[in-house]
Amino acid sequence: MADQEVEAAIDLGARLTRSPPPAAIVIFGASGDLTKRKLGPALFNLAHQRLLPPETAIVGFARTTVSDDEFRANIRAGIDAHSRVEVTDESVWDGFAARLRYMPGSFDDPDAYGRLAALLGELDATMGTAGNRLFYLATAPEFFPVIAANLGRADLSREDDGRFARIVVEKPFGTDLASARTLNDELGQVFRERQVYRIDHYLGKETVQNLLVFRFGNAIFEPIWNRRYVDHVQITVAEEIGVERRGGYYDQNGALRDIVQNHMMQVLALIAMEPPARFDARDVRDEKVKVLRAIDSFGEPSAAQWALRGQYTSGWVGGERAPAYRQEQGVEPASATETFVAMRVEIDNWRWAGTPFYLRTGKRLPRRATEVAIQFKPAPHLPFASTAVDEIEPNLLALRIQPDEGAALQFVAKVPGPKIALRPVNMDFAYGTSFLQSSPDAYERLLLDCMLGDATLFTRWDEVERAWEITDPLVQRWRDGDDGLALYGAGSWGPAEADVLLAREGREWRRL
Amino acid sequence: MTAAGRRGDAAQALPDVGLDGARRWHGEAVRIADVARKLRELRSGDDSDVHSTLTRVMNLVVWAPDAPSATDVEALADALSTHHPSRAVIVRPAGGGDGIDARVEVMSRPDHPGGKGLQVEQIVLTLHGAVASHAASAVIPLLRSELPTFLWWPGAPDPASLQFTDLASVADRIVTEAGRDMRGAEAVARLVAVVASVDAPVTDLAWAAISPWRQLIATSLRGDALLRLRAGAARATITGPAGEPPLEASLLAGWLDHVLGPELVTSVAAGAGHGAVQGVRLDVDGACLLDLACGDSTATVTLRTAAGGPRCLSLPHPDRGSLVAGELELRGRDESFEEAVAAASRRRD
């Protein structure tokens, strides 16, 4: 057998269907919160599941000067606090820690990248990282261009002889359409599109991936997944928390940039897209772009009529007093940044023409909940004389992304008794009680896919650009202060204007 | 205890498993996020050999204004779970600084003999200080979003109070027991105000309690009897205990007013028997058309009509738990109840 066939046979026998090649993973900004809370634990969990080849090295690169041992201790602290898998055997930790190295350096210092190149060469020789590079930019977005440029100058972006060099960038990808294009051009001067992995961590969530499995793995849903049977769709991303320690960052961005342009547009695309021919990066992302192109950008009349923004005032959330947004640390006292967005989107294609998609997101709402609700049309006729048609609640499919991950289908059933009385009941699927294995963290899946070269769960440039094209008019409009900021009490479901948005069409938001 | 002291002394017990198989946890000065997390842990920590299905058909929120009523409603909510498996959140206001104490219980219930167990959940929140007037903020994160939410208020809620309006905002249906706190015109007026103050449908257990009487009257008034009643000078007399009539009697009178028309003259009179409603008599043109009267035993009623001699019929008296269970079967507005309340409020005895 050829080498690849042997490898495949070994993998199959060992039930390793997704085993990546070894690589050196360089985390820029490794002293930051993302590394501690997400990346370190994710890499440890992958190693724990034997999904990270033993030859993989992890290099932290940041401005803080710490030793290798101090870096290892920081990673360990992050694992102890945030990992879904505990360290129960110190020898396992020791084996993982041996792969960790740290290099202090400034992002804009070319010499630092020379030292980095030397270190990576050493790791190729001593650890067997095989010349594969994965550069994770866990930094503020303003550093993306300078890091990419310096990687290019140090010849670290080159791919040859079967070795890969990939760069992973976090959202936000730009702060508006123009800056996103500029950033993409700057990255494009050093890396090809196939080398760029834009993370939207929602795509790494099991429940978001399950949206596609649910739709395209079950034959019964596709025939009704369209304008004939669906009255409308509601997509909600609700957070009970405020801005916490991110006030300074959030005040420069707001809910539209933080949530709508990326996470919500991605979820919308997965819900509305056509079935791909194959579940691979090209076909899936082609379909997402196609459906995003069927959404009109917000123009002058639609922006005023079908999109609104809000900001929370003081109130009570989770049994505790919550201060107003403008009183939060790091927020300007007269800030006009939106913490809430609601909008109506229409998809102009055969499948969805005339079926509205309502999106809402906000901070300091009564509970944390991310959900897609498919509200079906009511039964056209009910033969039950004793119950009027308008008293029957139409069927609803709720896809819970977080928390209480799962899905619920609501339908009516007869109440036991001598007459025909109908009551809605739920058929419920919950991840937590249906599978023994706990769901991996989104970053575990995304890091693994990146090492495998599978970009299905990463956003392609044309998706990002189209999402900006849709939302950028709102960015400009709200930046110029043309639209009022509707205030809402913390602990409420948003401003009254959001209710009016749906009431205009005889609908109302689901109470979660 | 000051608010600062309360918040700083959070004490959380480890979960324990009782002899009844229930998994329990309690904590003092906790955050709601902690309660939600513990609930998830208790649900997923079932290590029994019996596979338990987690079944819920509703969220049940119960207001327990004091310790004795809290004990009562906890027991009732537990009993309700046998046929209305739910996530029950019992809310108790208390003094002593600010903060929340919580007790969480995940229990298994048999659903069929020899069959699998069902898990139901009960959470008791003791709200100290200001949070008691913002109970909804503590309750909402604990509710299952895909289930209807019932609010059971075992008394006469004050529609002007923030405690009531706050919790009423989370409910899809509200069940009150105004007759436990008030009687007569005051109780009726309170119900009118409550119905007008909230968006959710409201019902009262006094209304459910008189269902057997309404059913007996409805089945007895057919054909000619009903025509005579509506055509002639009709009078209805409801017999109850002395003093201000209980809410059951007032609502029954209101219902009769509504269904039999504005010409009906209704009155509530004192009887010598037991029970909130002891008898109903309908006269037309001075002659008795229908007489329902309890005897020494309230479990039966004697029916006399113009058409026939006395017959003894059973008169069920569902207990409090059964009455609540019956109301939890219903979702929409009970227009008959609302009309009966409105008619009762217009009565002048």
PDB file of C-alpha atoms in Angstrom, chain B residues 212-213 215-217 219-220 290-295 297-305 309-317:
ATOM      1  CA  PRO B 212     -69.604  20.988  39.851  1.00  0.00           C
ATOM      2  CA  TRP B 213     -72.429  23.397  40.733  1.00  0.00           C
ATOM      3  CA  GLN B 215     -72.286  21.592  35.636  1.00  0.00           C
ATOM      4  CA  LEU B 216     -75.300  20.434  37.656  1.00  0.00           C
ATOM      5  CA  ILE B 217     -77.226  23.610  36.885  1.00  0.00           C
ATOM      6  CA  THR B 219     -77.419  19.804  32.827  1.00  0.00           C
ATOM      7  CA  SER B 220     -80.639  20.426  34.754  1.00  0.00           C
ATOM      8  CA  LEU B 290     -84.740  23.992  40.299  1.00  0.00           C
ATOM      9  CA  ASP B 291     -83.465  23.393  43.785  1.00  0.00           C
ATOM     10  CA  LEU B 292     -80.046  21.997  44.522  1.00  0.00           C
ATOM     11  CA  ALA B 293     -79.294  21.575  48.192  1.00  0.00           C
ATOM     12  CA  CYS B 294     -76.600  19.895  50.183  1.00  0.00           C
ATOM     13  CA  GLY B 295     -77.760  17.832  53.086  1.00  0.00           C
ATOM     14  CA  SER B 297     -73.094  15.633  53.898  1.00  0.00           C
ATOM     15  CA  THR B 298     -71.590  18.039  51.388  1.00  0.00           C
ATOM     16  CA  ALA B 299     -70.553  15.113  49.216  1.00  0.00           C
ATOM     17  CA  THR B 300     -74.022  14.833  47.733  1.00  0.00           C
ATOM     18  CA  VAL B 301     -76.707  17.219  46.657  1.00  0.00           C
ATOM     19  CA  THR B 302     -80.434  16.743  46.346  1.00  0.00           C
ATOM     20  CA  LEU B 303     -81.930  17.912  43.103  1.00  0.00           C
ATOM     21  CA  ARG B 304     -85.589  18.886  42.881  1.00  0.00           C
ATOM     22  CA  THR B 305     -87.090  20.259  39.702  1.00  0.00           C
ATOM     23  CA  GLY B 309     -89.025  14.439  42.529  1.00  0.00           C
ATOM     24  CA  PRO B 310     -85.867  14.522  44.607  1.00  0.00           C
ATOM     25  CA  ARG B 311     -82.792  12.818  43.293  1.00  0.00           C
ATOM     26  CA  CYS B 312     -79.480  12.434  45.145  1.00  0.00           C
ATOM     27  CA  LEU B 313     -76.454  13.310  43.060  1.00  0.00           C
ATOM     28  CA  SER B 314     -72.788  13.276  43.903  1.00  0.00           C
ATOM     29  CA  LEU B 315     -71.151  16.636  44.361  1.00  0.00           C
ATOM     30  CA  PRO B 316     -67.421  16.359  44.005  1.00  0.00           C
ATOM     31  CA  HIS B 317     -65.280  18.601  46.184  1.00  0.00           C
TER      32      HIS B 317
END
